[in-house]
GROMACS .gro file of N, CA and C in nm:
model
  456
    1MET      N    1  27.444  16.359   8.854
    1MET     CA    2  27.585  16.342   8.862
    1MET      C    3  27.617  16.195   8.837
    2ALA      N    4  27.717  16.172   8.747
    2ALA     CA    5  27.755  16.036   8.713
    2ALA      C    6  27.869  15.990   8.803
    3LEU      N    7  27.865  15.866   8.840
    3LEU     CA    8  27.972  15.808   8.920
    3LEU      C    9  28.070  15.737   8.827
    4ILE      N   10  28.197  15.759   8.853
    4ILE     CA   11  28.301  15.695   8.774
    4ILE      C   12  28.376  15.599   8.865
    5LYS      N   13  28.389  15.477   8.817
    5LYS     CA   14  28.457  15.376   8.896
    5LYS      C   15  28.607  15.408   8.901
    6TRP      N   16  28.664  15.407   9.025
    6TRP     CA   17  28.805  15.436   9.042
    6TRP      C   18  28.886  15.311   9.012
    7ARG      N   19  28.981  15.323   8.922
    7ARG     CA   20  29.061  15.207   8.882
    7ARG      C   21  29.209  15.227   8.914
    8GLY      N   22  29.238  15.318   9.000
    8GLY     CA   23  29.377  15.346   9.035
    8GLY      C   24  29.439  15.237   9.120
    9LYS      N   25  29.570  15.241   9.125
    9LYS     CA   26  29.643  15.144   9.206
    9LYS      C   27  29.649  15.195   9.349
   10GLU      N   28  29.679  15.105   9.439
   10GLU     CA   29  29.696  15.144   9.578
   10GLU      C   30  29.818  15.234   9.590
   11TRP      N   31  29.817  15.320   9.690
   11TRP     CA   32  29.930  15.408   9.713
   11TRP      C   33  30.051  15.326   9.755
   12ASP      N   34  30.163  15.350   9.689
   12ASP     CA   35  30.286  15.276   9.718
   12ASP      C   36  30.390  15.373   9.772
   13PRO      N   37  30.409  15.376   9.904
   13PRO     CA   38  30.505  15.471   9.959
   13PRO      C   39  30.649  15.446   9.912
   14PHE      N   40  30.684  15.321   9.883
   14PHE     CA   41  30.819  15.291   9.837
   14PHE      C   42  30.844  15.348   9.698
   15LYS      N   43  30.740  15.345   9.613
   15LYS     CA   44  30.753  15.405   9.480
   15LYS      C   45  30.771  15.555   9.493
   16GLU      N   46  30.698  15.616   9.585
   16GLU     CA   47  30.711  15.760   9.608
   16GLU      C   48  30.853  15.794   9.651
   17LEU      N   49  30.909  15.715   9.742
   17LEU     CA   50  31.046  15.739   9.788
   17LEU      C   51  31.147  15.719   9.676
   18LEU      N   52  31.126  15.616   9.594
   18LEU     CA   53  31.215  15.592   9.482
   18LEU      C   54  31.211  15.708   9.383
   19ASP      N   55  31.090  15.758   9.353
   19ASP     CA   56  31.077  15.873   9.263
   19ASP      C   57  31.148  15.996   9.320
   20LEU      N   58  31.130  16.019   9.450
   20LEU     CA   59  31.196  16.132   9.515
   20LEU      C   60  31.348  16.117   9.508
   21HIS      N   61  31.396  15.995   9.530
   21HIS     CA   62  31.539  15.968   9.523
   21HIS      C   63  31.593  15.998   9.382
   22ARG      N   64  31.521  15.955   9.279
   22ARG     CA   65  31.564  15.980   9.141
   22ARG      C   66  31.566  16.130   9.110
   23GLU      N   67  31.465  16.201   9.155
   23GLU     CA   68  31.460  16.345   9.131
   23GLU      C   69  31.575  16.416   9.202
   24THR      N   70  31.605  16.375   9.324
   24THR     CA   71  31.715  16.436   9.398
   24THR      C   72  31.848  16.407   9.329
   25ASP      N   73  31.867  16.283   9.285
   25ASP     CA   74  31.990  16.249   9.213
   25ASP      C   75  32.007  16.333   9.087
   26SER      N   76  31.899  16.349   9.011
   26SER     CA   77  31.910  16.426   8.887
   26SER      C   78  31.939  16.572   8.916
   27LEU      N   79  31.887  16.625   9.026
   27LEU     CA   80  31.916  16.763   9.065
   27LEU      C   81  32.065  16.780   9.093
   28PHE      N   82  32.123  16.688   9.171
   28PHE     CA   83  32.265  16.699   9.203
   28PHE      C   84  32.351  16.668   9.082
   29ASP      N   85  32.310  16.574   8.997
   29ASP     CA   86  32.388  16.543   8.878
   29ASP      C   87  32.402  16.665   8.789
   30SER      N   88  32.294  16.737   8.769
   30SER     CA   89  32.300  16.853   8.681
   30SER      C   90  32.376  16.968   8.745
   31SER      N   91  32.365  16.983   8.877
   31SER     CA   92  32.434  17.093   8.945
   31SER      C   93  32.585  17.076   8.946
   32PHE      N   94  32.631  16.952   8.960
   32PHE     CA   95  32.774  16.928   8.973
   32PHE      C   96  32.836  16.873   8.845
   33ALA      N   97  32.762  16.875   8.736
   33ALA     CA   98  32.814  16.818   8.612
   33ALA      C   99  32.940  16.889   8.566
   34THR      N  100  32.951  17.018   8.591
   34THR     CA  101  33.068  17.092   8.546
   34THR      C  102  33.172  17.109   8.655
   35LEU      N  103  33.154  17.048   8.770
   35LEU     CA  104  33.249  17.064   8.880
   35LEU      C  105  33.391  17.024   8.842
   36PRO      N  106  33.415  16.908   8.779
   36PRO     CA  107  33.554  16.875   8.743
   36PRO      C  108  33.616  16.980   8.651
   37ASP      N  109  33.537  17.032   8.557
   37ASP     CA  110  33.590  17.135   8.467
   37ASP      C  111  33.630  17.260   8.545
   38ARG      N  112  33.543  17.303   8.638
   38ARG     CA  113  33.572  17.423   8.717
   38ARG      C  114  33.695  17.401   8.805
   39LEU      N  115  33.703  17.286   8.870
   39LEU     CA  116  33.818  17.259   8.957
   39LEU      C  117  33.947  17.255   8.878
   40ALA      N  118  33.944  17.197   8.759
   40ALA     CA  119  34.064  17.190   8.676
   40ALA      C  120  34.108  17.330   8.634
   41ARG      N  121  34.014  17.416   8.598
   41ARG     CA  122  34.049  17.553   8.559
   41ARG      C  123  34.108  17.630   8.677
   42GLU      N  124  34.060  17.602   8.798
   42GLU     CA  125  34.109  17.672   8.916
   42GLU      C  126  34.236  17.609   8.972
   43GLY      N  127  34.278  17.496   8.918
   43GLY     CA  128  34.400  17.431   8.963
   43GLY      C  129  34.386  17.358   9.095
   44VAL      N  130  34.266  17.316   9.129
   44VAL     CA  131  34.244  17.246   9.255
   44VAL      C  132  34.252  17.096   9.230
   45TRP      N  133  34.334  17.030   9.308
   45TRP     CA  134  34.348  16.885   9.293
   45TRP      C  135  34.373  16.824   9.429
   46VAL      N  136  34.292  16.729   9.466
   46VAL     CA  137  34.308  16.657   9.593
   46VAL      C  138  34.320  16.509   9.558
   47PRO      N  139  34.439  16.452   9.573
   47PRO     CA  140  34.457  16.311   9.538
   47PRO      C  141  34.373  16.218   9.625
   48SER      N  142  34.328  16.110   9.566
   48SER     CA  143  34.251  16.009   9.639
   48SER      C  144  34.347  15.922   9.720
   49VAL      N  145  34.302  15.884   9.840
   49VAL     CA  146  34.384  15.796   9.924
   49VAL      C  147  34.299  15.683   9.980
   50ASP      N  148  34.364  15.570  10.004
   50ASP     CA  149  34.305  15.458  10.076
   50ASP      C  150  34.387  15.440  10.203
   51VAL      N  151  34.319  15.413  10.314
   51VAL     CA  152  34.387  15.388  10.441
   51VAL      C  153  34.342  15.251  10.489
   52ILE      N  154  34.437  15.159  10.503
   52ILE     CA  155  34.407  15.022  10.542
   52ILE      C  156  34.493  14.988  10.663
   53GLU      N  157  34.436  14.913  10.756
   53GLU     CA  158  34.509  14.877  10.877
   53GLU      C  159  34.511  14.725  10.891
   54ASP      N  160  34.629  14.672  10.921
   54ASP     CA  161  34.639  14.531  10.958
   54ASP      C  162  34.699  14.524  11.099
   55LYS      N  163  34.738  14.407  11.143
   55LYS     CA  164  34.784  14.393  11.282
   55LYS      C  165  34.918  14.462  11.308
   56ASP      N  166  34.998  14.483  11.204
   56ASP     CA  167  35.131  14.541  11.222
   56ASP      C  168  35.147  14.684  11.171
   57ASN      N  169  35.065  14.723  11.073
   57ASN     CA  170  35.087  14.851  11.005
   57ASN      C  171  34.956  14.919  10.967
   58ILE      N  172  34.970  15.048  10.938
   58ILE     CA  173  34.867  15.122  10.866
   58ILE      C  174  34.928  15.150  10.730
   59ILE      N  175  34.856  15.117  10.624
   59ILE     CA  176  34.905  15.137  10.488
   59ILE      C  177  34.821  15.247  10.424
   60ILE      N  178  34.888  15.350  10.374
   60ILE     CA  179  34.821  15.459  10.304
   60ILE      C  180  34.865  15.452  10.159
   61THR      N  181  34.769  15.446  10.068
   61THR     CA  182  34.796  15.442   9.925
   61THR      C  183  34.734  15.566   9.863
   62ALA      N  184  34.815  15.642   9.789
   62ALA     CA  185  34.767  15.765   9.726
   62ALA      C  186  34.790  15.757   9.576
   63ASP      N  187  34.688  15.796   9.498
   63ASP     CA  188  34.700  15.803   9.353
   63ASP      C  189  34.762  15.937   9.316
   64LEU      N  190  34.881  15.933   9.259
   64LEU     CA  191  34.950  16.055   9.217
   64LEU      C  192  35.001  16.041   9.074
   65PRO      N  193  34.912  16.013   8.978
   65PRO     CA  194  34.958  15.993   8.840
   65PRO      C  195  35.019  16.120   8.783
   66GLY      N  196  35.130  16.104   8.714
   66GLY     CA  197  35.194  16.217   8.649
   66GLY      C  198  35.277  16.305   8.741
   67VAL      N  199  35.289  16.267   8.867
   67VAL     CA  200  35.370  16.346   8.961
   67VAL      C  201  35.509  16.282   8.969
   68LYS      N  202  35.610  16.364   8.949
   68LYS     CA  203  35.746  16.314   8.962
   68LYS      C  204  35.782  16.303   9.109
   69GLN      N  205  35.863  16.205   9.141
   69GLN     CA  206  35.903  16.184   9.280
   69GLN      C  207  35.972  16.308   9.336
   70SER      N  208  36.045  16.379   9.250
   70SER     CA  209  36.115  16.500   9.295
   70SER      C  210  36.020  16.617   9.322
   71ASP      N  211  35.895  16.605   9.276
   71ASP     CA  212  35.796  16.712   9.296
   71ASP      C  213  35.703  16.685   9.412
   72MET      N  214  35.736  16.588   9.499
   72MET     CA  215  35.649  16.561   9.614
   72MET      C  216  35.729  16.570   9.744
   73ASP      N  217  35.657  16.601   9.851
   73ASP     CA  218  35.717  16.614   9.983
   73ASP      C  219  35.626  16.544  10.083
   74ILE      N  220  35.683  16.453  10.160
   74ILE     CA  221  35.607  16.379  10.261
   74ILE      C  222  35.672  16.408  10.395
   75SER      N  223  35.590  16.449  10.493
   75SER     CA  224  35.646  16.481  10.624
   75SER      C  225  35.546  16.448  10.734
   76VAL      N  226  35.600  16.431  10.855
   76VAL     CA  227  35.519  16.408  10.974
   76VAL      C  228  35.558  16.513  11.077
   77VAL      N  229  35.457  16.585  11.125
   77VAL     CA  230  35.477  16.680  11.234
   77VAL      C  231  35.373  16.647  11.340
   78GLY      N  232  35.420  16.602  11.455
   78GLY     CA  233  35.327  16.561  11.561
   78GLY      C  234  35.246  16.441  11.515
   79ASP      N  235  35.113  16.457  11.514
   79ASP     CA  236  35.025  16.348  11.470
   79ASP      C  237  34.968  16.373  11.331
   80THR      N  238  35.035  16.460  11.252
   80THR     CA  239  34.985  16.495  11.119
   80THR      C  240  35.083  16.451  11.011
   81LEU      N  241  35.034  16.369  10.919
   81LEU     CA  242  35.111  16.326  10.803
   81LEU      C  243  35.069  16.415  10.686
   82SER      N  244  35.165  16.476  10.619
   82SER     CA  245  35.136  16.564  10.505
   82SER      C  246  35.197  16.508  10.378
   83ILE      N  247  35.117  16.507  10.273
   83ILE     CA  248  35.164  16.470  10.140
   83ILE      C  249  35.139  16.593  10.053
   84LYS      N  250  35.247  16.653  10.005
   84LYS     CA  251  35.235  16.775   9.924
   84LYS      C  252  35.312  16.754   9.795
   85GLY      N  253  35.272  16.827   9.693
   85GLY     CA  254  35.344  16.817   9.568
   85GLY      C  255  35.279  16.898   9.459
   86GLU      N  256  35.324  16.871   9.338
   86GLU     CA  257  35.270  16.943   9.223
   86GLU      C  258  35.275  16.853   9.101
   87ARG      N  259  35.166  16.856   9.026
   87ARG     CA  260  35.165  16.789   8.896
   87ARG      C  261  35.166  16.900   8.792
   88LYS      N  262  35.272  16.901   8.713
   88LYS     CA  263  35.290  17.008   8.615
   88LYS      C  264  35.225  16.970   8.483
   89GLN      N  265  35.163  17.069   8.422
   89GLN     CA  266  35.099  17.047   8.292
   89GLN      C  267  35.209  17.038   8.187
   90GLU      N  268  35.204  16.932   8.107
   90GLU     CA  269  35.310  16.908   8.009
   90GLU      C  270  35.304  17.009   7.894
   91VAL      N  271  35.187  17.028   7.839
   91VAL     CA  272  35.170  17.118   7.726
   91VAL      C  273  35.066  17.222   7.764
   92GLU      N  274  35.104  17.347   7.754
   92GLU     CA  275  35.010  17.453   7.787
   92GLU      C  276  34.920  17.479   7.668
   93VAL      N  277  34.790  17.478   7.691
   93VAL     CA  278  34.693  17.502   7.585
   93VAL      C  279  34.674  17.652   7.572
   94LYS      N  280  34.705  17.706   7.454
   94LYS     CA  281  34.695  17.850   7.435
   94LYS      C  282  34.563  17.891   7.372
   95GLU      N  283  34.493  17.797   7.311
   95GLU     CA  284  34.363  17.830   7.254
   95GLU      C  285  34.263  17.849   7.367
   96LYS      N  286  34.162  17.928   7.341
   96LYS     CA  287  34.062  17.957   7.443
   96LYS      C  288  33.949  17.855   7.444
   97HIS      N  289  33.943  17.766   7.346
   97HIS     CA  290  33.829  17.676   7.331
   97HIS      C  291  33.868  17.531   7.361
   98SER      N  292  33.884  17.501   7.487
   98SER     CA  293  33.909  17.362   7.525
   98SER      C  294  33.775  17.291   7.528
   99HIS      N  295  33.768  17.174   7.471
   99HIS     CA  296  33.643  17.099   7.471
   99HIS      C  297  33.617  17.032   7.605
  100ARG      N  298  33.724  16.985   7.667
  100ARG     CA  299  33.707  16.921   7.798
  100ARG      C  300  33.841  16.923   7.870
  101ILE      N  301  33.837  16.963   7.996
  101ILE     CA  302  33.956  16.959   8.081
  101ILE      C  303  33.915  16.886   8.208
  102GLU      N  304  33.959  16.761   8.221
  102GLU     CA  305  33.922  16.681   8.338
  102GLU      C  306  34.044  16.643   8.421
  103ARG      N  307  34.161  16.648   8.363
  103ARG     CA  308  34.280  16.613   8.439
  103ARG      C  309  34.325  16.735   8.518
  104PHE      N  310  34.360  16.711   8.643
  104PHE     CA  311  34.396  16.820   8.732
  104PHE      C  312  34.547  16.842   8.731
  105TYR      N  313  34.585  16.968   8.733
  105TYR     CA  314  34.725  17.007   8.739
  105TYR      C  315  34.741  17.108   8.851
  106GLY      N  316  34.864  17.123   8.893
  106GLY     CA  317  34.892  17.223   8.995
  106GLY      C  318  34.932  17.159   9.126
  107SER      N  319  34.939  17.244   9.227
  107SER     CA  320  34.980  17.199   9.359
  107SER      C  321  34.868  17.123   9.429
  108PHE      N  322  34.908  17.032   9.516
  108PHE     CA  323  34.810  16.957   9.596
  108PHE      C  324  34.867  16.937   9.735
  109ALA      N  325  34.779  16.909   9.827
  109ALA     CA  326  34.819  16.877   9.964
  109ALA      C  327  34.713  16.789  10.026
  110ARG      N  328  34.757  16.684  10.092
  110ARG     CA  329  34.668  16.597  10.170
  110ARG      C  330  34.728  16.586  10.308
  111THR      N  331  34.648  16.606  10.409
  111THR     CA  332  34.695  16.587  10.546
  111THR      C  333  34.606  16.484  10.613
  112LEU      N  334  34.669  16.395  10.686
  112LEU     CA  335  34.598  16.289  10.756
  112LEU      C  336  34.647  16.284  10.901
  113THR      N  337  34.555  16.268  10.991
  113THR     CA  338  34.591  16.251  11.132
  113THR      C  339  34.626  16.105  11.155
  114ILE      N  340  34.743  16.083  11.212
  114ILE     CA  341  34.785  15.945  11.238
  114ILE      C  342  34.768  15.915  11.387
  115PRO      N  343  34.732  15.791  11.419
  115PRO     CA  344  34.712  15.755  11.559
  115PRO      C  345  34.843  15.761  11.639
  116ASP      N  346  34.830  15.774  11.769
  116ASP     CA  347  34.949  15.784  11.855
  116ASP      C  348  35.024  15.652  11.868
  117TYR      N  349  34.963  15.543  11.824
  117TYR     CA  350  35.032  15.413  11.832
  117TYR      C  351  35.117  15.383  11.709
  118VAL      N  352  35.136  15.482  11.620
  118VAL     CA  353  35.223  15.465  11.504
  118VAL      C  354  35.364  15.510  11.542
  119ASP      N  355  35.463  15.430  11.504
  119ASP     CA  356  35.602  15.467  11.527
  119ASP      C  357  35.647  15.552  11.409
  120SER      N  358  35.633  15.684  11.421
  120SER     CA  359  35.657  15.773  11.308
  120SER      C  360  35.803  15.775  11.263
  121SER      N  361  35.895  15.732  11.347
  121SER     CA  362  36.037  15.728  11.307
  121SER      C  363  36.066  15.614  11.209
  122LYS      N  364  35.973  15.522  11.193
  122LYS     CA  365  35.994  15.406  11.105
  122LYS      C  366  35.902  15.406  10.983
  123ILE      N  367  35.839  15.519  10.952
  123ILE     CA  368  35.751  15.527  10.835
  123ILE      C  369  35.837  15.513  10.709
  124SER      N  370  35.789  15.431  10.615
  124SER     CA  371  35.860  15.414  10.488
  124SER      C  372  35.764  15.442  10.373
  125ALA      N  373  35.822  15.477  10.257
  125ALA     CA  374  35.740  15.510  10.140
  125ALA      C  375  35.802  15.450  10.015
  126THR      N  376  35.713  15.406   9.924
  126THR     CA  377  35.756  15.362   9.791
  126THR      C  378  35.667  15.433   9.690
  127TYR      N  379  35.723  15.458   9.572
  127TYR     CA  380  35.648  15.526   9.466
  127TYR      C  381  35.677  15.457   9.335
  128LYS      N  382  35.571  15.404   9.273
  128LYS     CA  383  35.588  15.332   9.147
  128LYS      C  384  35.461  15.349   9.064
  129ASP      N  385  35.479  15.382   8.937
  129ASP     CA  386  35.369  15.394   8.841
  129ASP      C  387  35.257  15.486   8.890
  130GLY      N  388  35.294  15.596   8.954
  130GLY     CA  389  35.195  15.693   8.998
  130GLY      C  390  35.123  15.658   9.127
  131ILE      N  391  35.167  15.552   9.194
  131ILE     CA  392  35.104  15.509   9.319
  131ILE      C  393  35.205  15.526   9.433
  132LEU      N  394  35.168  15.606   9.532
  132LEU     CA  395  35.250  15.625   9.651
  132LEU      C  396  35.197  15.535   9.761
  133LYS      N  397  35.284  15.454   9.819
  133LYS     CA  398  35.245  15.367   9.931
  133LYS      C  399  35.328  15.404  10.053
  134LEU      N  400  35.259  15.435  10.159
  134LEU     CA  401  35.323  15.467  10.286
  134LEU      C  402  35.293  15.356  10.385
  135LYS      N  403  35.396  15.309  10.451
  135LYS     CA  404  35.380  15.203  10.551
  135LYS      C  405  35.410  15.265  10.687
  136LEU      N  406  35.310  15.269  10.773
  136LEU     CA  407  35.322  15.327  10.906
  136LEU      C  408  35.318  15.214  11.008
  137PRO      N  409  35.435  15.172  11.057
  137PRO     CA  410  35.436  15.059  11.152
  137PRO      C  411  35.380  15.099  11.289
  138LYS      N  412  35.311  15.005  11.348
  138LYS     CA  413  35.258  15.026  11.483
  138LYS      C  414  35.367  14.999  11.586
  139THR      N  415  35.355  15.063  11.700
  139THR     CA  416  35.447  15.033  11.810
  139THR      C  417  35.417  14.892  11.861
  140GLU      N  418  35.513  14.832  11.926
  140GLU     CA  419  35.496  14.694  11.975
  140GLU      C  420  35.378  14.682  12.070
  141LYS      N  421  35.358  14.779  12.157
  141LYS     CA  422  35.249  14.768  12.253
  141LYS      C  423  35.111  14.784  12.188
  142ALA      N  424  35.107  14.837  12.066
  142ALA     CA  425  34.979  14.852  11.997
  142ALA      C  426  34.939  14.727  11.919
  143LYS      N  427  35.036  14.640  11.893
  143LYS     CA  428  35.007  14.519  11.817
  143LYS      C  429  34.929  14.421  11.904
  144PRO      N  430  34.833  14.354  11.845
  144PRO     CA  431  34.754  14.259  11.925
  144PRO      C  432  34.839  14.140  11.969
  145LYS      N  433  34.817  14.098  12.092
  145LYS     CA  434  34.889  13.983  12.145
  145LYS      C  435  34.788  13.878  12.189
  146GLN      N  436  34.820  13.756  12.160
  146GLN     CA  437  34.732  13.647  12.201
  146GLN      C  438  34.787  13.585  12.328
  147ILE      N  439  34.703  13.577  12.427
  147ILE     CA  440  34.741  13.515  12.554
  147ILE      C  441  34.656  13.391  12.571
  148LYS      N  442  34.722  13.278  12.584
  148LYS     CA  443  34.650  13.152  12.600
  148LYS      C  444  34.616  13.134  12.748
  149ILE      N  445  34.492  13.103  12.773
  149ILE     CA  446  34.445  13.082  12.909
  149ILE      C  447  34.405  12.936  12.923
  150ASP      N  448  34.466  12.869  13.020
  150ASP     CA  449  34.432  12.729  13.046
  150ASP      C  450  34.305  12.723  13.129
  151VAL      N  451  34.215  12.639  13.086
  151VAL     CA  452  34.090  12.619  13.160
  151VAL      C  453  34.104  12.491  13.242
  152LYS      N  454  34.070  12.499  13.372
  152LYS     CA  455  34.084  12.382  13.460
  152LYS      C  456  33.949  12.330  13.500
   0.00000   0.00000   0.00000
């Protein structure tokens, strides 16, 4: 029996994890590659939102491109803020062979739970260039206060 000198590299667990990560990513990439197409055909659309908080307000920004102001409804019931509306398709495609449909049309709804320290009677909204901005002011007792303490 002949002996063969082993010239392999040492086992690298990080390389193994990286390879596993790449394989997992490729599995999900291929599985969900057609998800936007399927959602568009089914008329499902959930607008993206950002929620930012400063010392005085909570600011909610929602991307609503192509939605007319008259086609949206914003309401607060209890601790739930609802943004509802519809983006209507401008031109209906009658051919059966669409090459790609990525833009979403149809009704949408987003609901967000707002904290109890928001003064819901003073919520304001602006809508410009497809961007909805909601300003939710905090109650006075929720705003941070600085108390100076004298050291003796």
